[in-house]
C-alpha positions as a printed NumPy array, in Angstrom:
array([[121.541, 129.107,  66.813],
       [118.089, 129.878,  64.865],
       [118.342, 126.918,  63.362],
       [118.581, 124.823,  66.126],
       [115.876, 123.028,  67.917],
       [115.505, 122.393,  71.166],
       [115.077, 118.387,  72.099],
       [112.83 , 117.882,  75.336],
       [113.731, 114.582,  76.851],
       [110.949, 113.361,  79.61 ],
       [112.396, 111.872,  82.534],
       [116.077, 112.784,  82.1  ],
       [116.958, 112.856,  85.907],
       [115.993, 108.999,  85.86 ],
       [118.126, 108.522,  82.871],
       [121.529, 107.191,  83.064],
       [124.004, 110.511,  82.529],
       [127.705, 111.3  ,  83.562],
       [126.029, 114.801,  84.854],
       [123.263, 113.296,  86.764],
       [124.208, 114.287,  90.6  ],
       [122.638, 112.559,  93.485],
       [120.512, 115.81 ,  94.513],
       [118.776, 115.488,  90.914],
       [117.182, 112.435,  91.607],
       [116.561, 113.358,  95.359],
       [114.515, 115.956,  93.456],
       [112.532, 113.846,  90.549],
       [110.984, 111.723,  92.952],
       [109.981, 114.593,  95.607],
       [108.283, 116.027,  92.597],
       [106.619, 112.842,  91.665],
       [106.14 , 111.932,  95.24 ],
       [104.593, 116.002,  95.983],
       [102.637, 115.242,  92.636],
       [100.935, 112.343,  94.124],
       [ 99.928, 113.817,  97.45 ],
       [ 98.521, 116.628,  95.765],
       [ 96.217, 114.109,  93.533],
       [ 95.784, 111.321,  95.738],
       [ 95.497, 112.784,  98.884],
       [ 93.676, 115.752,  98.074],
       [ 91.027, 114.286,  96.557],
       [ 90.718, 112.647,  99.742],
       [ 90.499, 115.329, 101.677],
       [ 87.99 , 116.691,  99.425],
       [ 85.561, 113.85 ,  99.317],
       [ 85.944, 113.343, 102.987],
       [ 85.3  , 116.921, 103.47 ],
       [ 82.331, 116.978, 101.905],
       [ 81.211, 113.694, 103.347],
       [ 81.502, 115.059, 106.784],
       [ 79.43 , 118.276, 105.685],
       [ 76.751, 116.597, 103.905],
       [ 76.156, 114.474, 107.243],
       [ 76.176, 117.389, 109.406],
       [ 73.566, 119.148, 107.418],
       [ 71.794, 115.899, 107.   ],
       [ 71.91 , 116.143, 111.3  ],
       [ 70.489, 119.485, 111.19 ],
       [ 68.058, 118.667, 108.808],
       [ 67.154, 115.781, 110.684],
       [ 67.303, 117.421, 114.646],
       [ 65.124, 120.576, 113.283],
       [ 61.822, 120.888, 112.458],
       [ 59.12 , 123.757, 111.86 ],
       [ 56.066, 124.704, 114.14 ],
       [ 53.382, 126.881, 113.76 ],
       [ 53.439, 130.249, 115.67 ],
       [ 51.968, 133.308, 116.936],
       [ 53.941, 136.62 , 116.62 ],
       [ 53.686, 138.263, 120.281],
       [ 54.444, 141.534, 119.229],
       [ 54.412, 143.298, 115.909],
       [ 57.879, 142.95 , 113.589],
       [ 59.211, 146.65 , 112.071],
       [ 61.633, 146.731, 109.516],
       [ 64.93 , 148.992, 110.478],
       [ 66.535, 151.604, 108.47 ],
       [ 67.927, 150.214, 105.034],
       [ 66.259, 146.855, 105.536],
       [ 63.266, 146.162, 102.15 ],
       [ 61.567, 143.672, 100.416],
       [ 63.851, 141.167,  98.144],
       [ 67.339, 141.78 , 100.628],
       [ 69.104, 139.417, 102.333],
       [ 68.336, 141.356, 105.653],
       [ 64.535, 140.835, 105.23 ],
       [ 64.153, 138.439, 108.434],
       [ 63.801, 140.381, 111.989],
       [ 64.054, 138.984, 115.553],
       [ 60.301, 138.81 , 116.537],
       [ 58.76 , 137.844, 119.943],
       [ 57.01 , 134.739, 118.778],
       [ 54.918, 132.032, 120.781],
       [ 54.279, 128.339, 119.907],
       [ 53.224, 125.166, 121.196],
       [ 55.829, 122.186, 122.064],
       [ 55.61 , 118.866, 121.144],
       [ 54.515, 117.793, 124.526],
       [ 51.514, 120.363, 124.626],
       [ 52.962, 123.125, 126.543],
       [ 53.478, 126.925, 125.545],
       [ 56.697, 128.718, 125.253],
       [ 57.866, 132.345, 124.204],
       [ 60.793, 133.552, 122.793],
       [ 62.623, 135.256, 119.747],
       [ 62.429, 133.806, 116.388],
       [ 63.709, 135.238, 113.009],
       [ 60.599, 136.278, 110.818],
       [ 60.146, 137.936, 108.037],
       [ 59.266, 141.542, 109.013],
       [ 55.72 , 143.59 , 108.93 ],
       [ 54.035, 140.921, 110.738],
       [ 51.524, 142.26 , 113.165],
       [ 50.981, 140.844, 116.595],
       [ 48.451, 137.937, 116.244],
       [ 49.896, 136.975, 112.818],
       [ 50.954, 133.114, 112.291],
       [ 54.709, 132.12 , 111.347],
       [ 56.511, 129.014, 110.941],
       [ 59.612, 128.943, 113.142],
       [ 62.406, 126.083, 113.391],
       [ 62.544, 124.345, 116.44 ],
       [ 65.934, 122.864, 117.597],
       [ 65.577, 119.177, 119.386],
       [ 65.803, 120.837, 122.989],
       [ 62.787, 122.929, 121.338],
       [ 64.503, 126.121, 121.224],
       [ 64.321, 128.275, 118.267],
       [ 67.136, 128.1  , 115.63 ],
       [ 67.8  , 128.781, 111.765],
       [ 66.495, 126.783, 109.092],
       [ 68.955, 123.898, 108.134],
       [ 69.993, 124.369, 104.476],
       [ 67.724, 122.1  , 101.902],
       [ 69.063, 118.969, 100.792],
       [ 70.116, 120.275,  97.262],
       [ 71.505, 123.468,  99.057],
       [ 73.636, 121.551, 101.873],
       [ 75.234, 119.4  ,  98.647],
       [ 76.347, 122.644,  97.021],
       [ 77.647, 123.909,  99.973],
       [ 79.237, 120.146, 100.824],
       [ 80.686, 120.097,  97.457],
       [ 81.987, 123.645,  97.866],
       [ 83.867, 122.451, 101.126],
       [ 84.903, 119.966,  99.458],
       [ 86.229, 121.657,  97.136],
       [ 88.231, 124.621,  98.781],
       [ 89.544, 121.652, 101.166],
       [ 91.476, 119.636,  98.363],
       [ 92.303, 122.842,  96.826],
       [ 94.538, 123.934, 100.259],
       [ 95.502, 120.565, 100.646],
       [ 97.126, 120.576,  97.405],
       [ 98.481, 123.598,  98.131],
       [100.216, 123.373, 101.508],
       [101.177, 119.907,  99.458],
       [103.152, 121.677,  96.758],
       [104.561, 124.407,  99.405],
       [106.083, 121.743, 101.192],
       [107.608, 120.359,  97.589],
       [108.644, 124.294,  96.585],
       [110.503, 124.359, 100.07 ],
       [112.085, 121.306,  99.423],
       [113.303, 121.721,  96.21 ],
       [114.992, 125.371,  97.329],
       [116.663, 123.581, 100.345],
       [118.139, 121.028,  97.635],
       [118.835, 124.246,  95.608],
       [120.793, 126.077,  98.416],
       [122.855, 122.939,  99.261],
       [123.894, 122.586,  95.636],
       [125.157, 126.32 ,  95.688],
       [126.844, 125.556,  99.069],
       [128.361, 123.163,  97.294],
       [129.27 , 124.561,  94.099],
       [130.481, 127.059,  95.861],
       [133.202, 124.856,  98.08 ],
       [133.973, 123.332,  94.613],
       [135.021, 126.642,  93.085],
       [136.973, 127.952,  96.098],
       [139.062, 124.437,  95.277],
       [139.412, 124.77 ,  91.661],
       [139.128, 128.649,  91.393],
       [142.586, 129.263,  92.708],
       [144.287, 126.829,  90.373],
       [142.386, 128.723,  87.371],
       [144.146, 132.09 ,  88.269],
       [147.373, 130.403,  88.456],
       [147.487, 129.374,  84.652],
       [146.23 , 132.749,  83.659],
       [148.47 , 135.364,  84.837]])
């Protein structure tokens, strides 16, 4: 037995054998076939994913723009909020001038300690209402590709889920029938030995 060495034949359930059951190449070419969706169609998924991101950040990038405006009243920082954090942007009362010349007030994110008088830029959505800034152009491709990413990724999985599944329903119906097999032959077994 130490001596022995194990021969790995590729492809044997497409191979002509007296063993070769029906069910085994059912099963090569759901394996092949779950192999191909998981390349083919999730790389799809991913480019197309990240195609449709890109665009829409392309859309905000395009639909948004920045104005100049004039901090109504002063910004405070709240508890636990300092310099350098990702919480370093408050809701201010902010006014600015439209496009078409007229005033409007409302609540911007700015970046906090600015007194009231002080000048901000704040993003303007096209109905001219105040919004985030879209994502830069090298930012909205990481985040695209990102997508993009995560989307072929549970593509491919729900893709070789659906394979698993399918390979322990072939699995089950070759111990059903194994097991109708045995309660033929079993009883002609005991027979001969006692």
């Amino acid at each position: 037995m130490r001596g022995t060495k194990r021969v790995r034949q590729p492809l044997w359930r497409w191979r002509s054998n007296p063993l070769r059951r029906h069910d085994d190449i059912v099963e090569a070419w759901i394996v092949l076939a779950v192999w191909l969706v998981i390349a083919i169609g999730g790389t799809l998924t991913g480019l197309l994913t990240a195609h449709a991101a890109d665009a829409s950040f392309a859309r905000l990038r395009h639909e948004r723009h920045p104005v100049q405006a004039v901090v109504v009243s002063a910004t405070t920082p709240t508890a636990g909020i300092g310099a350098d954090t990702p919480y370093d942007r408050v809701q201010a009362r902010v006014r600015w001038t439209a496009t078409d010349g007229s005033t409007h007030t409302g609540r911007a994110l700015v970046d906090y300690g600015h007194r009231a008088g002080s000048k901000v830029v704040v993003w303007l959505n096209s109905k001219e209402q105040p919004t985030t800034q879209p994502p830069t152009a090298s930012a909205a491709a990481a985040e695209a590709a990102c997508l993009g990413a995560a989307a072929a990724l549970a593509f491919g999985g729900l893709a070789f889920a659906a394979g698993r599944f399918t390979q322990w329903r072939l699995d089950q119906r070759r111990y059903d029938q194994w097991g109708r097999e045995w309660d033929q032959v079993g009883p002609q077994w005991r027979r001969k030995t006692t």
